[in-house]
Tab-separated table of C-alpha atoms and ligand atoms in Angstrom:
chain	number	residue	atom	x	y	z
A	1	UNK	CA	23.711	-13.880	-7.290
A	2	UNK	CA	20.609	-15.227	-8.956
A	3	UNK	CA	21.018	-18.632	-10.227
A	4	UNK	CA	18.830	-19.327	-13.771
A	5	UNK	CA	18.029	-23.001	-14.689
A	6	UNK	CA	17.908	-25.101	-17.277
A	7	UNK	CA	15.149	-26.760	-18.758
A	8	UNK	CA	16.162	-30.036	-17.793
A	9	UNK	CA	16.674	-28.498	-14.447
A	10	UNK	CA	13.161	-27.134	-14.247
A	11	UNK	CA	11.951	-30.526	-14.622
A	12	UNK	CA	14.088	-31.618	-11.610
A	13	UNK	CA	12.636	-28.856	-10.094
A	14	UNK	CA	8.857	-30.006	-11.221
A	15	UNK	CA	9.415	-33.659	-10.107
A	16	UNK	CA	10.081	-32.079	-6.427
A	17	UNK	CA	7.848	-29.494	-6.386
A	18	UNK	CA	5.396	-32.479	-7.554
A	19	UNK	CA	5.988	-34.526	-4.495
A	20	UNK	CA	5.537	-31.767	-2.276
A	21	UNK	CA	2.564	-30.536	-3.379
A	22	UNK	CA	1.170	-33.956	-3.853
A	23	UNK	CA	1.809	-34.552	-0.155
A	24	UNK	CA	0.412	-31.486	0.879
A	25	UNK	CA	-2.641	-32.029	-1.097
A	26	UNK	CA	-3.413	-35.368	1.110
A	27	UNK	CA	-2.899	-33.360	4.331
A	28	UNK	CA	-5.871	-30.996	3.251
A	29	UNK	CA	-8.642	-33.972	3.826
A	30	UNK	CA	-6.563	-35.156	6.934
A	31	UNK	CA	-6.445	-31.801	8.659
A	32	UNK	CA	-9.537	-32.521	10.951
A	33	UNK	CA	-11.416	-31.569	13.870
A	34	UNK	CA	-9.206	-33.390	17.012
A	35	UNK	CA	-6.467	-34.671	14.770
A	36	UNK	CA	-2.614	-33.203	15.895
A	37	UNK	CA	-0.329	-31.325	14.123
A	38	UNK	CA	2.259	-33.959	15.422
A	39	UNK	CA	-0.115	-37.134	13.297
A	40	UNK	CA	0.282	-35.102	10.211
A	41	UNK	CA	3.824	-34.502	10.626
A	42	UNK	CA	4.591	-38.661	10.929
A	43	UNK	CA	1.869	-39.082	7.969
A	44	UNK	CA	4.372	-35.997	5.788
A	45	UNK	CA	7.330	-38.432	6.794
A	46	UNK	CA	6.122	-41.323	6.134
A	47	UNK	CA	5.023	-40.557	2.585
A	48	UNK	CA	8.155	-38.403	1.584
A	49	UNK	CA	9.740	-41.690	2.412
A	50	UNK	CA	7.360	-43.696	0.165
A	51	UNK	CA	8.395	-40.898	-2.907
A	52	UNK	CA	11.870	-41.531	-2.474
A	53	UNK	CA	12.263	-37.837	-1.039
A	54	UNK	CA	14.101	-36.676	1.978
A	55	UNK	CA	12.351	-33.552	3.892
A	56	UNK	CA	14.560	-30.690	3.433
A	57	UNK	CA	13.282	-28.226	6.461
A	58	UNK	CA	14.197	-31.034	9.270
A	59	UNK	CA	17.545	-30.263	10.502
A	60	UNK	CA	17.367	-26.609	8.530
A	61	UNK	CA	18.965	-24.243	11.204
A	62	UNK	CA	18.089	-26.763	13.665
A	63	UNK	CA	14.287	-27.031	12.604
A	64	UNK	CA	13.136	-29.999	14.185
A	65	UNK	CA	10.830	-31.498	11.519
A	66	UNK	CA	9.506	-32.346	8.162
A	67	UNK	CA	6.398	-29.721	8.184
A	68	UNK	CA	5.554	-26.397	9.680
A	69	UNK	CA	1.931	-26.573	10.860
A	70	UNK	CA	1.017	-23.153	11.722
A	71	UNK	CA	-2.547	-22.598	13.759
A	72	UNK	CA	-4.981	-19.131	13.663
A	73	UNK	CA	-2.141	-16.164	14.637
A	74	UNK	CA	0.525	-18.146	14.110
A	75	UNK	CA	2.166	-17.059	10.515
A	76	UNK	CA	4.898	-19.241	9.842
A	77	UNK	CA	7.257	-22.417	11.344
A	78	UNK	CA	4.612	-23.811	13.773
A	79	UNK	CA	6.442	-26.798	15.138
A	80	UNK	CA	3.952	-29.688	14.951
A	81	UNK	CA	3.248	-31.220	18.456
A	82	UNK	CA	0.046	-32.486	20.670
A	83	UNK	CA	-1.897	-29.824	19.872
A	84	UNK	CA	-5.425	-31.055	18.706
A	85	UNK	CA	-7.126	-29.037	16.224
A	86	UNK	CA	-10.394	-27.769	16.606
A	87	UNK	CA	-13.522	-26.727	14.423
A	88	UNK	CA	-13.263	-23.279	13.159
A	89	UNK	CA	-9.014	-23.450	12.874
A	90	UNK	CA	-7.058	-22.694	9.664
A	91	UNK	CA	-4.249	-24.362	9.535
A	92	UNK	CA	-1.165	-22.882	7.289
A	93	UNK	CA	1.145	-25.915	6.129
A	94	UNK	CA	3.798	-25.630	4.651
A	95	UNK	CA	6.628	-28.080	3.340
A	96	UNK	CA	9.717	-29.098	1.810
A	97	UNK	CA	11.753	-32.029	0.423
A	98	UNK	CA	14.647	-32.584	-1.788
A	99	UNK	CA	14.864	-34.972	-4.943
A	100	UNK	CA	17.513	-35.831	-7.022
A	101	UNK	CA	19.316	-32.690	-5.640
A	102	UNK	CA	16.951	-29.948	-6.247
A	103	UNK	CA	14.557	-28.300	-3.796
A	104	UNK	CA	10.551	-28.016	-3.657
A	105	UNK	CA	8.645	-25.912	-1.354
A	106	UNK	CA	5.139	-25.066	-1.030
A	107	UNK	CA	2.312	-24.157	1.600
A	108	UNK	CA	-1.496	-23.726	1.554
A	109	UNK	CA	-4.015	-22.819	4.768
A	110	UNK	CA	-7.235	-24.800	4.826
A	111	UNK	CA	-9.924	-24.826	7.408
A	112	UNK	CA	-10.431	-27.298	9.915
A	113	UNK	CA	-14.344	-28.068	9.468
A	114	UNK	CA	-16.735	-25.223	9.518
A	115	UNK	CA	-14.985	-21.634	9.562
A	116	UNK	CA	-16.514	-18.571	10.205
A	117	UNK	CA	-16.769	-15.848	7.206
A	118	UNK	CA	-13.795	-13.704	8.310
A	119	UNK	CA	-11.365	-16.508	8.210
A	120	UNK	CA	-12.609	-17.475	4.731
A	121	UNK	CA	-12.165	-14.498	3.548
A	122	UNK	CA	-8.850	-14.256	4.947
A	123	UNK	CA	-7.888	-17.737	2.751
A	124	UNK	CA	-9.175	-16.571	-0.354
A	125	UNK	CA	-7.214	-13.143	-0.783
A	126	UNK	CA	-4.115	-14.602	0.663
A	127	UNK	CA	-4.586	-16.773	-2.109
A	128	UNK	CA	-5.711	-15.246	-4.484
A	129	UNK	CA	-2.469	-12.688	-3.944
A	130	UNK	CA	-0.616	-15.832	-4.572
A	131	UNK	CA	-2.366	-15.879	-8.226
A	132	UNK	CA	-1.870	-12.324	-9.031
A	133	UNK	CA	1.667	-12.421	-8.108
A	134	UNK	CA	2.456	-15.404	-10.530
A	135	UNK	CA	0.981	-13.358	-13.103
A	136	UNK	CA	3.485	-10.658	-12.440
A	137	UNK	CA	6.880	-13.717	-12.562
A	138	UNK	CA	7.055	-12.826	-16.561
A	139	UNK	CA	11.007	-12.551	-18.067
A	140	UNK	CA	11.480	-8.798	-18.126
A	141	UNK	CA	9.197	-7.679	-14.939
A	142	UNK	CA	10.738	-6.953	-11.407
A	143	UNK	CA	10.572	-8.530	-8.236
A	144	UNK	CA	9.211	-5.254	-7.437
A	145	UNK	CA	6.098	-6.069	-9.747
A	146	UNK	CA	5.328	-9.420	-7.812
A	147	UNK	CA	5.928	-7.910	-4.489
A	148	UNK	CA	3.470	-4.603	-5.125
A	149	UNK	CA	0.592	-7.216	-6.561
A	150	UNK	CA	0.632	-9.126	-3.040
A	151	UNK	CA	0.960	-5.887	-1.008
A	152	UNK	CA	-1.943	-4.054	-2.914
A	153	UNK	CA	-4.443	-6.839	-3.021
A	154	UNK	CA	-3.860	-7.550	0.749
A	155	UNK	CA	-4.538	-4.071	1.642
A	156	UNK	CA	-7.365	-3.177	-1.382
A	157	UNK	CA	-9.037	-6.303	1.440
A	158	UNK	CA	-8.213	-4.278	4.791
A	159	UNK	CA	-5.857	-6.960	5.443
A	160	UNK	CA	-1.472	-6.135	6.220
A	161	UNK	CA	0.848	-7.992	4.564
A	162	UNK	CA	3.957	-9.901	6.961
A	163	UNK	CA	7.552	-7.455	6.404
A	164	UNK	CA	9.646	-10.237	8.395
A	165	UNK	CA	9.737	-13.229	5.982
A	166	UNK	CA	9.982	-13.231	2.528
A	167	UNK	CA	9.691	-15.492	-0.556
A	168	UNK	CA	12.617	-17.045	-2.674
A	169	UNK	CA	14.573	-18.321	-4.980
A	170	UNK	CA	15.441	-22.137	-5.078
A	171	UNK	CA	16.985	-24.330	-6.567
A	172	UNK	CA	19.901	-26.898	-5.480
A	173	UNK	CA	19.502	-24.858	-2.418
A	174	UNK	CA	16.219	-24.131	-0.588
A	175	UNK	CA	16.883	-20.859	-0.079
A	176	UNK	CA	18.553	-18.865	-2.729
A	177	UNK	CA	18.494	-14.927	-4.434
A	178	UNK	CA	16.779	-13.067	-4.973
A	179	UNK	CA	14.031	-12.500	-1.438
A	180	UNK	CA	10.491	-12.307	-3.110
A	181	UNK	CA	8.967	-9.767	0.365
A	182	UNK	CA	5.279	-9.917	-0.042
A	183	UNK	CA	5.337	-5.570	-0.182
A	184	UNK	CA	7.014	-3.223	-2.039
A	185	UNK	CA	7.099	-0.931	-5.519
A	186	UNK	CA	6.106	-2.342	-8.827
A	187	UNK	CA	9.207	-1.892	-11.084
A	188	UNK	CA	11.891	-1.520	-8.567
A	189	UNK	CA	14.049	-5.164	-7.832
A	190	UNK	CA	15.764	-7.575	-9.732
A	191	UNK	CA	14.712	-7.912	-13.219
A	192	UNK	CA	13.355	-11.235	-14.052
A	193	UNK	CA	14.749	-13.733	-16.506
A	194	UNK	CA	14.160	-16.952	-18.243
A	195	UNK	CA	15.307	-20.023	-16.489
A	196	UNK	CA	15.188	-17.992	-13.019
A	197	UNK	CA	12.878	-20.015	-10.219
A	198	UNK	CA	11.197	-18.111	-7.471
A	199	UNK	CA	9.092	-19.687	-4.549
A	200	UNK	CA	6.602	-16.860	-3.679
A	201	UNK	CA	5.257	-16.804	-0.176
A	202	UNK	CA	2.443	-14.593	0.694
A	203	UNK	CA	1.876	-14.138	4.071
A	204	UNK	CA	-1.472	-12.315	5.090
A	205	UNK	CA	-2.893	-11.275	8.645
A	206	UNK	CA	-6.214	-9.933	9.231
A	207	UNK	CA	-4.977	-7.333	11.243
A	208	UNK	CA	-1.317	-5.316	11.559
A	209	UNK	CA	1.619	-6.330	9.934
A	210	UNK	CA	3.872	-6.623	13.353
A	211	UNK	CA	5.425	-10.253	14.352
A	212	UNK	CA	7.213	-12.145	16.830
A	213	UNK	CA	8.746	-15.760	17.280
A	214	UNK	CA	7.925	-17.348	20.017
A	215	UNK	CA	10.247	-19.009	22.951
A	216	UNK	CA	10.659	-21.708	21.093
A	217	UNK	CA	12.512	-19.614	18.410
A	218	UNK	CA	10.531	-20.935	15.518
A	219	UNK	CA	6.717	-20.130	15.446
A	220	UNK	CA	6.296	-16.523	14.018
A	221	UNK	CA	3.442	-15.197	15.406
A	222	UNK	CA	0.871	-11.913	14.861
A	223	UNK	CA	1.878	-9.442	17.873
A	224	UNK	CA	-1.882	-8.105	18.184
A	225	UNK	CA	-3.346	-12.110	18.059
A	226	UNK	CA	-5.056	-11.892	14.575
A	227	UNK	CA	-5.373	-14.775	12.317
A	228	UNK	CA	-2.859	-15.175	9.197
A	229	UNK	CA	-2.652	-17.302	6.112
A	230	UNK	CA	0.196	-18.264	3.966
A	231	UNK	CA	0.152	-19.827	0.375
A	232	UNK	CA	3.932	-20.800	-1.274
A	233	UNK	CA	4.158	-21.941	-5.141
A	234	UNK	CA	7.369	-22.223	-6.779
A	235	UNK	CA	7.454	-20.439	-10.198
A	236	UNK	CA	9.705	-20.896	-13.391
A	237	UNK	CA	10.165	-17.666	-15.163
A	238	UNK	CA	9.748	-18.757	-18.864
A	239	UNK	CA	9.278	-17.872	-22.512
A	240	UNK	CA	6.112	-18.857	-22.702
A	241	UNK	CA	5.314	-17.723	-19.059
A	242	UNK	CA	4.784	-18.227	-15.738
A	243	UNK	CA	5.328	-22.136	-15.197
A	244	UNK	CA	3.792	-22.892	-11.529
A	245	UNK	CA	6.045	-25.944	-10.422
A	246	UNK	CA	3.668	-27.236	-7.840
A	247	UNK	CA	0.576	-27.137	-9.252
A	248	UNK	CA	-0.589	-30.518	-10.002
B	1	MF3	N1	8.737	-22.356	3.191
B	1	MF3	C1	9.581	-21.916	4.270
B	1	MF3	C2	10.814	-21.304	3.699
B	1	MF3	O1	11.027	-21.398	2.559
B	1	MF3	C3	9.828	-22.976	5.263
B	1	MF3	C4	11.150	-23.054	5.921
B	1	MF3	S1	11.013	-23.898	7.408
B	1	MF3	C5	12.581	-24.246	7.894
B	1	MF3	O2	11.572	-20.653	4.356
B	1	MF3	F1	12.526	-24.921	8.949
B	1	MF3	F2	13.183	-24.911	6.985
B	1	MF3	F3	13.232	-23.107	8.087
B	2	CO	CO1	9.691	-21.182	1.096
């Protein structure tokens, strides 16, 4: 069951999305060259605290903090820890946090100093899939027609999109209908509808499409070792639009 909003719950769902993003956005300059993933994570906490949010992926099916910080073939749900970053990294992050009772989610992959042309690359058509997909989140389209932009720009690039994970709805939950997967058929899917919020996910890897999670039961990984990027922005479907709730 797909859960529209209200306007006045849109802009519960903007002030969230804000802080997020806002967050995020400050992790982008500190994501250097011998920093951890485990600094940025106390940094994310510290400053969600500051907002007046509480992180809403800590304690999530047993998730054991605040941010995912995701490193070259790692996709998703990289659990920070000691692990120092090093020139020529991208680094997917990716977080969440709750406000007044409503949800915001949202993840960008930056490079850690100098990156090599490939990996560029990689970051710009995993994001701009992102941006051709929120053209697509128009009242009266299909998921289908969001899905099918991701897939095809991906592959136009020689890159495979991830089948495992998917995008979202949210809402007063952080996970709700309808699943937003980053391939499949333009005008097939739920039809899209004012007031309905989707958090669109698109997960890229240079190489195949095949995954696995790691021992540690979180960190989704590429099977064949190639790099992957993710980019998340939530999305009101309205009159006038597509209404990108983390953008600042
Ligand atoms: N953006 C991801 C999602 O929406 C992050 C979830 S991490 C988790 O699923 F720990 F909360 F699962
Ligand atoms: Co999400």
């Amino acid at each position: 069951m797909i859960i529209c909003k209200s306007p006045a719950e849109i802009e519960k769902l903007r002030r969230s999305g804000r802080v997020v993003r806002e967050t995020l956005e400050e992790l982008r300059e500190l994501a250097r060259t011998g920093v951890t993933t485990l600094e940025l994570e106390r940094y994310v906490e510290k400053r969600l605290r500051e907002r007046g949010a509480k992180p809403a992926f800590k304690g999530y099916r047993g998730y054991p903090c605040c941010l995912c910080a995701s490193v070259n073939e790692q996709i998703i749900h990289g659990i920070p820890s000691e692990r120092k970053l090093r020139e020529g990294d991208i680094l997917g992050l990716d977080l969440g946090a709750v406000v007044d009772g409503f949800y915001g989610d949202s993840a960008l992959t930056v490079p850690v100093g100098e990156v090599s042309e490939p990996l560029r690359k990689l970051l710009r058509v995993t994001e701009e899939a992102l941006e051709l997909a929120i053209q697509k989140a128009q009242s009266g389209n299909r998921v289908g027609d969001i899905s099918a932009a991701i897939q095809q720009h991906a592959e136009k690039n020689s890159f495979s999109v991830v089948r495992e994970f998917v995008g979202h709805g949210i809402g007063r939950e952080l996970h709700e209908d309808p699943q937003v997967p980053n391939f499949g058929n333009a005008g097939h899917g739920p039809v899209l509808k004012e007031g309905m919020v989707l958090a669109i996910e698109t997960m890229v890897n240079s190489g195949g499409p095949a995954t696995q999670v790691l021992a540690d039961h979180w960190t989704a990984v590429t099977r064949d070792g190639s790099a992957s990027a993710h980019f998340e922005h939530m999305v009101a479907i309205t009159r006038n639009g597509p209404d990108v709730l983390t953008r600042l």
